[in-house]
Amino acid sequence: MQGTRGRRRTTLAVALALIAGLGATVPAQADDPAHPFRNPNLPVEKRVDDLLSRLTLDEKISLLHQYEPAIPRLGIQSFRTGTEALHGVAWLGRTTVFPQAIGLASTWDPSLIRQVGSAVGDEARGFQQQRPAGWGLNLWAPVANLLRDPRWGRNEEGYSEDPYLTGSISTAYGTGLTGGDPNHLKTAPTIKHFLANNNEEHRDTTSSELRPRVLKEYDEQAFKPAIEADAATGVMSSYNLVNGRPNTVNPALNDPVRTWTSQDLLNVTDAYAPGNLVGSQKYYGTRTEADAAALKAGIDSFTDNDTDSGPTTAAIKSALSSGVLKESDVDTAARHVLSIRVRLGEFDPGGGKYGSIDASVIDSPAHRALARKAATEAAVLLKNDGALPLRKSGSAAVVGPLADTLYTDWYSGSLPYAVTPKDGIEAKLGASVAGSEGVDRIALKDTATGKYVTAGTGDAGAPLKETTENGAGAQFDVFDWGSGVVTLRSAANGKYVGYNWSNFVNDQTQPNGWYVQQQFKLERQDDGTYLLRYAGYETGESWWSNPVYLGPVDADGTLGLVAKDKAAHYAKDVVRSGVDEAVAAVKGKDTAVVVVGSMPAINGREAHDRTDMGLAPSQEALVEAVRKANPKTVVVVENSYPTTLGALQKEVPALLWTTHAGQETGNALADLLYGDANPAGRLTQTWYRSESDLPSILDYDIIKSNRTYLYYKGQPLYPFGYGLSYTTFRYGGLKRVLDGYEVTVTNTGRRAGDEVVQLYVHQRESRDKQPLKQLKAYERVSLKPGETKTVRLKLRDSDLAHWDVTRSKWVVETGTYDVMIGASSTDIRTRTSLKVRGETIPLRDLSGVTRAENFDDYSAVSLVDESKASGTAVSATADGAWLKFTDTRLGSGASTLTARLAGAAGTLEVRLGSPTGRLLGTAHVDGTSSPYTYATVTAALTGASGRADVYLVLSKGLRLSTFTLR
């Protein structure tokens, strides 16, 4: 215990430091509070200045890798960026698991999401007391990538196809994580994955092409709100390229991202992404060039080579010694890192404002209750022909492959407990209910030997062999997940069969892992036998060269991988019919509840997109059989993406959708099915009728390809914002108020319920193609039977702006705007018009330097990197490629075309009215030495006058950066 004299000396030292500011040089031990960076009363920037000034260059460089080492001479502990916290703290042990991100967004309840974020932040703090492997207060959440395409494998991680909804939910979650005080952070959330990352197939080499309007109006708007609100402390760059440039070196990481806030941001790379720059992307020749470019582009922390920081620090030092980087570049990044660490309270007495949070918060009773509330609010009632809510006095059966299990996803924490749908209904009714998973139990007999595929009977399982046994050890439950993929669960020990790189063993509680090795296909042959094919995720990798079929590989019958011509042919004996068992369970019951859906590790996830959005065929067949046996069938669809439900949607009387909703899934479903809670979740994505309604997953131009509810002109299965209730709501008329609109909403039913009031706008006339309607405000409001509330929704004229490509600025056009309020994007209950006095976009003026990317329309072109450092150019992918510049004023006559061109030899034509319209002139280029070496070419123009649409027609291989018609 420190004596009085010691306390006085320390107090005097602190006082001197405060008086002298950063000039204080009071002798002190490494962790003595006399160092100004340890003084919580000083501004953050002064504390960072002090600490930065005390670090050597090598120490500063050491801060630029994910694993930052301790600096003992200053009493600084090690620090790590990156704890996963998408819907709960992940990978650190048992912790509260909330609904998947898309489920959280489906609540349309920012206040609830902020509470969830706060709980997750608390639990992250709780883990810090023990600092387990993988620990860190820099959290990698939320995910703001827009759910533009429901086939995206990571659909479960995002919030919505709409940027406004995504922005509001991510801001709420991030605010909860930070604690709401930007100078005293509970945790430091990193929003990911910047930018336009919405496909997994070849995600490190595909380029997301974003024309300026899509970039500004759509993709950036999903990230900006959380940064602007200080609800995120940085962004993670994504693996993909944007307009030909890897996002790891995207200059937008600095501008505009850092312009959205006055706070320092800590930007990180995705895992191993820096290595891709010289690897799969081949963008730079050396790590020195690559890491230097990333640092200059706005990356502060390199997530690469796992715990080995050596390659990163070596590259940075090499860049410094060769003059590619300056020490000031390192200082800038180090400052961003230290700012976050200071604000986290690391250098404050006791860990600062949140330092006392301990492990008692993890899976606390309050968090369990919050998880149940979130799971309840997240569910969406899709259809109800009077079947719901159910009567508690009635009998029920709960069947289906997800009826009595809960699955977790890649970014889930470990469930502290699991309430399955069957568990929840039994607890609700206070009695056991009949049940069945509805899956076949089979035996596989080698037709050549008469032996059966046999698994181990112990808890740890054993390698599969062919033996003469035909009991439980030779029986497997077959779960169909669609696309021909099944999982095999051993009847002997209830464990799933998986590959461990050597053998096939029944030892897994559920399919899991980066390579999901529990996947198989039963391929029927012409003679009625089956080949057993291994279909683990790694078999789709380019490096996989092993055979994929199973057969005996040694004398004792152990199964291994063999070539197709050596594969065993099996007879599939159905020991027990899943459909028959389910039908028997539901017959005579007052209600049949069928729970179907996805397995999160199989039906699309990181690195794997979906090829279809339907239910597995056997699941559809199960629902149909149960419905025929018991017309009072209620279907729960439990997955994390829009589903093409086909005939199912028409035939069953009630449909309820939920994402994989965590530990309280069963209680939440029971509350909803039996009316103790009223469904009020709303869809955050368009549910399409078929995959044929969608263009290529690589098409990012939502404006041209009419994607998402903003531009989709077809008839969806369920529209954006849709969801039913057990009660009804009446909307009054709109009233304009100073900052928006007011509308009264009345609960006209007999049950209390929540309505999600949604405000959309549509611009009637515009120079540019506008969304059919666009969400601008919403509020979830609770109403008792007969109760009326006035809902105020903000809408300012500035909210009506769109990106004007003619002047590269935001513009609100003069005109009439429809203001629509209702219960979904298609269920509009009241509307009005709003006349706005804004601007009239002037005619195009091409007499100044015009960037080619600022076209109005196009054909057969790609957006590419103008240089490796910055800029976007347009590349022709075929002869006759064209760019349209609408409504151009040519005046009394433009006589000269000047253009910057690179790439192959070819021509650039100027035409009027159409790509084949009147030719004004042709520029020729002989080709340049590289795609980044531009030649300035000119051509004489004739007949270029008046007002017209100008078309630039390019030959294949040309890159156009800028041009002028003068």
mmCIF file of N, CA and C in Angstrom, residues 353-406:
data_model
loop_
_atom_site.group_PDB
_atom_site.id
_atom_site.type_symbol
_atom_site.label_atom_id
_atom_site.label_comp_id
_atom_site.label_asym_id
_atom_site.label_seq_id
_atom_site.Cartn_x
_atom_site.Cartn_y
_atom_site.Cartn_z
ATOM 1 N N LYS A 353 -13.825 4.457 -17.816
ATOM 2 C CA LYS A 353 -15.264 4.491 -17.557
ATOM 3 C C LYS A 353 -15.891 3.098 -17.520
ATOM 4 N N TYR A 354 -15.430 2.196 -18.364
ATOM 5 C CA TYR A 354 -16.053 0.876 -18.455
ATOM 6 C C TYR A 354 -15.146 -0.230 -17.914
ATOM 7 N N GLY A 355 -14.077 0.144 -17.249
ATOM 8 C CA GLY A 355 -13.101 -0.843 -16.811
ATOM 9 C C GLY A 355 -13.594 -1.799 -15.745
ATOM 10 N N SER A 356 -14.657 -1.462 -15.056
ATOM 11 C CA SER A 356 -15.126 -2.324 -13.969
ATOM 12 C C SER A 356 -16.100 -3.398 -14.431
ATOM 13 N N ILE A 357 -16.512 -3.385 -15.695
ATOM 14 C CA ILE A 357 -17.435 -4.410 -16.181
ATOM 15 C C ILE A 357 -16.715 -5.755 -16.157
ATOM 16 N N ASP A 358 -17.351 -6.741 -15.505
ATOM 17 C CA ASP A 358 -16.683 -8.037 -15.366
ATOM 18 C C ASP A 358 -17.518 -9.154 -15.976
ATOM 19 N N ALA A 359 -17.069 -10.382 -15.798
ATOM 20 C CA ALA A 359 -17.680 -11.529 -16.469
ATOM 21 C C ALA A 359 -19.096 -11.824 -15.999
ATOM 22 N N SER A 360 -19.545 -11.195 -14.934
ATOM 23 C CA SER A 360 -20.899 -11.462 -14.449
ATOM 24 C C SER A 360 -21.977 -11.036 -15.448
ATOM 25 N N VAL A 361 -21.617 -10.165 -16.393
ATOM 26 C CA VAL A 361 -22.615 -9.712 -17.370
ATOM 27 C C VAL A 361 -22.862 -10.753 -18.447
ATOM 28 N N ILE A 362 -21.946 -11.695 -18.626
ATOM 29 C CA ILE A 362 -22.053 -12.658 -19.721
ATOM 30 C C ILE A 362 -23.199 -13.629 -19.447
ATOM 31 N N ASP A 363 -24.137 -13.700 -20.388
ATOM 32 C CA ASP A 363 -25.321 -14.555 -20.255
ATOM 33 C C ASP A 363 -26.080 -14.265 -18.968
ATOM 34 N N SER A 364 -26.166 -12.999 -18.625
ATOM 35 C CA SER A 364 -26.892 -12.593 -17.428
ATOM 36 C C SER A 364 -28.391 -12.756 -17.647
ATOM 37 N N PRO A 365 -29.187 -12.791 -16.568
ATOM 38 C CA PRO A 365 -30.640 -12.872 -16.727
ATOM 39 C C PRO A 365 -31.205 -11.741 -17.590
ATOM 40 N N ALA A 366 -30.654 -10.542 -17.430
ATOM 41 C CA ALA A 366 -31.141 -9.420 -18.240
ATOM 42 C C ALA A 366 -30.857 -9.642 -19.717
ATOM 43 N N HIS A 367 -29.701 -10.206 -20.026
ATOM 44 C CA HIS A 367 -29.359 -10.453 -21.417
ATOM 45 C C HIS A 367 -30.170 -11.602 -21.992
ATOM 46 N N ARG A 368 -30.502 -12.590 -21.170
ATOM 47 C CA ARG A 368 -31.381 -13.665 -21.635
ATOM 48 C C ARG A 368 -32.758 -13.106 -22.005
ATOM 49 N N ALA A 369 -33.262 -12.221 -21.164
ATOM 50 C CA ALA A 369 -34.565 -11.609 -21.456
ATOM 51 C C ALA A 369 -34.494 -10.766 -22.718
ATOM 52 N N LEU A 370 -33.381 -10.065 -22.898
ATOM 53 C CA LEU A 370 -33.221 -9.241 -24.096
ATOM 54 C C LEU A 370 -33.128 -10.119 -25.341
ATOM 55 N N ALA A 371 -32.449 -11.252 -25.244
ATOM 56 C CA ALA A 371 -32.349 -12.173 -26.372
ATOM 57 C C ALA A 371 -33.725 -12.694 -26.765
ATOM 58 N N ARG A 372 -34.557 -12.964 -25.778
ATOM 59 C CA ARG A 372 -35.919 -13.445 -26.072
ATOM 60 C C ARG A 372 -36.741 -12.350 -26.736
ATOM 61 N N LYS A 373 -36.604 -11.136 -26.246
ATOM 62 C CA LYS A 373 -37.346 -10.017 -26.838
ATOM 63 C C LYS A 373 -36.899 -9.786 -28.280
ATOM 64 N N ALA A 374 -35.588 -9.835 -28.512
ATOM 65 C CA ALA A 374 -35.093 -9.613 -29.869
ATOM 66 C C ALA A 374 -35.554 -10.710 -30.811
ATOM 67 N N ALA A 375 -35.509 -11.956 -30.361
ATOM 68 C CA ALA A 375 -35.957 -13.058 -31.205
ATOM 69 C C ALA A 375 -37.448 -12.959 -31.511
ATOM 70 N N THR A 376 -38.200 -12.450 -30.554
ATOM 71 C CA THR A 376 -39.645 -12.292 -30.756
ATOM 72 C C THR A 376 -39.937 -11.173 -31.746
ATOM 73 N N GLU A 377 -39.276 -10.050 -31.584
ATOM 74 C CA GLU A 377 -39.525 -8.916 -32.472
ATOM 75 C C GLU A 377 -39.008 -9.158 -33.886
ATOM 76 N N ALA A 378 -38.066 -10.072 -34.036
ATOM 77 C CA ALA A 378 -37.436 -10.280 -35.340
ATOM 78 C C ALA A 378 -38.284 -11.100 -36.297
ATOM 79 N N ALA A 379 -39.195 -11.923 -35.776
ATOM 80 C CA ALA A 379 -39.955 -12.823 -36.638
ATOM 81 C C ALA A 379 -40.980 -12.057 -37.468
ATOM 82 N N VAL A 380 -41.213 -12.548 -38.685
ATOM 83 C CA VAL A 380 -42.131 -11.899 -39.616
ATOM 84 C C VAL A 380 -43.244 -12.881 -39.976
ATOM 85 N N LEU A 381 -44.470 -12.458 -39.760
ATOM 86 C CA LEU A 381 -45.634 -13.261 -40.152
ATOM 87 C C LEU A 381 -45.912 -13.003 -41.631
ATOM 88 N N LEU A 382 -45.711 -14.034 -42.448
ATOM 89 C CA LEU A 382 -45.860 -13.885 -43.891
ATOM 90 C C LEU A 382 -47.273 -14.155 -44.380
ATOM 91 N N LYS A 383 -47.946 -15.085 -43.718
ATOM 92 C CA LYS A 383 -49.302 -15.445 -44.147
ATOM 93 C C LYS A 383 -50.078 -15.938 -42.943
ATOM 94 N N ASN A 384 -51.368 -15.612 -42.907
ATOM 95 C CA ASN A 384 -52.217 -16.084 -41.820
ATOM 96 C C ASN A 384 -53.667 -16.077 -42.266
ATOM 97 N N ASP A 385 -54.164 -17.249 -42.600
ATOM 98 C CA ASP A 385 -55.571 -17.383 -42.981
ATOM 99 C C ASP A 385 -56.421 -17.759 -41.777
ATOM 100 N N GLY A 386 -56.163 -17.101 -40.661
ATOM 101 C CA GLY A 386 -56.927 -17.343 -39.444
ATOM 102 C C GLY A 386 -56.414 -18.495 -38.600
ATOM 103 N N ALA A 387 -55.331 -19.127 -39.006
ATOM 104 C CA ALA A 387 -54.808 -20.272 -38.260
ATOM 105 C C ALA A 387 -54.098 -19.854 -36.982
ATOM 106 N N LEU A 388 -53.562 -18.647 -36.986
ATOM 107 C CA LEU A 388 -52.830 -18.139 -35.836
ATOM 108 C C LEU A 388 -53.567 -16.962 -35.221
ATOM 109 N N PRO A 389 -53.429 -16.744 -33.917
ATOM 110 C CA PRO A 389 -52.656 -17.538 -32.956
ATOM 111 C C PRO A 389 -53.341 -18.839 -32.572
ATOM 112 N N LEU A 390 -52.538 -19.777 -32.090
ATOM 113 C CA LEU A 390 -53.047 -21.082 -31.695
ATOM 114 C C LEU A 390 -53.679 -21.020 -30.307
ATOM 115 N N ARG A 391 -54.536 -22.016 -30.049
ATOM 116 C CA ARG A 391 -55.149 -22.127 -28.716
ATOM 117 C C ARG A 391 -54.266 -22.999 -27.817
ATOM 118 N N LYS A 392 -54.018 -22.503 -26.617
ATOM 119 C CA LYS A 392 -53.175 -23.258 -25.693
ATOM 120 C C LYS A 392 -53.864 -24.529 -25.193
ATOM 121 N N SER A 393 -55.157 -24.567 -25.334
ATOM 122 C CA SER A 393 -55.883 -25.752 -24.887
ATOM 123 C C SER A 393 -55.851 -26.868 -25.914
ATOM 124 N N GLY A 394 -55.394 -26.568 -27.124
ATOM 125 C CA GLY A 394 -55.392 -27.569 -28.176
ATOM 126 C C GLY A 394 -54.143 -28.434 -28.150
ATOM 127 N N SER A 395 -54.223 -29.559 -28.832
ATOM 128 C CA SER A 395 -53.071 -30.452 -28.948
ATOM 129 C C SER A 395 -52.224 -30.041 -30.141
ATOM 130 N N ALA A 396 -50.957 -30.409 -30.112
ATOM 131 C CA ALA A 396 -50.061 -30.004 -31.176
ATOM 132 C C ALA A 396 -48.991 -31.048 -31.390
ATOM 133 N N ALA A 397 -48.455 -31.041 -32.602
ATOM 134 C CA ALA A 397 -47.264 -31.811 -32.924
ATOM 135 C C ALA A 397 -46.275 -30.856 -33.576
ATOM 136 N N VAL A 398 -44.998 -31.018 -33.267
ATOM 137 C CA VAL A 398 -43.959 -30.162 -33.826
ATOM 138 C C VAL A 398 -43.000 -31.054 -34.603
ATOM 139 N N VAL A 399 -42.965 -30.852 -35.904
ATOM 140 C CA VAL A 399 -42.174 -31.729 -36.758
ATOM 141 C C VAL A 399 -41.295 -30.906 -37.693
ATOM 142 N N GLY A 400 -40.347 -31.586 -38.304
ATOM 143 C CA GLY A 400 -39.471 -30.926 -39.265
ATOM 144 C C GLY A 400 -38.017 -31.007 -38.846
ATOM 145 N N PRO A 401 -37.109 -30.846 -39.789
ATOM 146 C CA PRO A 401 -35.675 -30.994 -39.484
ATOM 147 C C PRO A 401 -35.120 -29.960 -38.527
ATOM 148 N N LEU A 402 -35.820 -28.829 -38.346
ATOM 149 C CA LEU A 402 -35.368 -27.813 -37.398
ATOM 150 C C LEU A 402 -36.290 -27.712 -36.189
ATOM 151 N N ALA A 403 -37.153 -28.720 -36.001
ATOM 152 C CA ALA A 403 -38.139 -28.663 -34.927
ATOM 153 C C ALA A 403 -37.514 -28.770 -33.549
ATOM 154 N N ASP A 404 -36.438 -29.527 -33.441
ATOM 155 C CA ASP A 404 -35.895 -29.789 -32.106
ATOM 156 C C ASP A 404 -34.381 -29.599 -32.068
ATOM 157 N N THR A 405 -33.920 -28.588 -32.790
ATOM 158 C CA THR A 405 -32.497 -28.262 -32.778
ATOM 159 C C THR A 405 -32.326 -26.781 -33.040
ATOM 160 N N LEU A 406 -31.206 -26.236 -32.615
ATOM 161 C CA LEU A 406 -30.828 -24.865 -32.962
ATOM 162 C C LEU A 406 -29.461 -24.916 -33.611
#
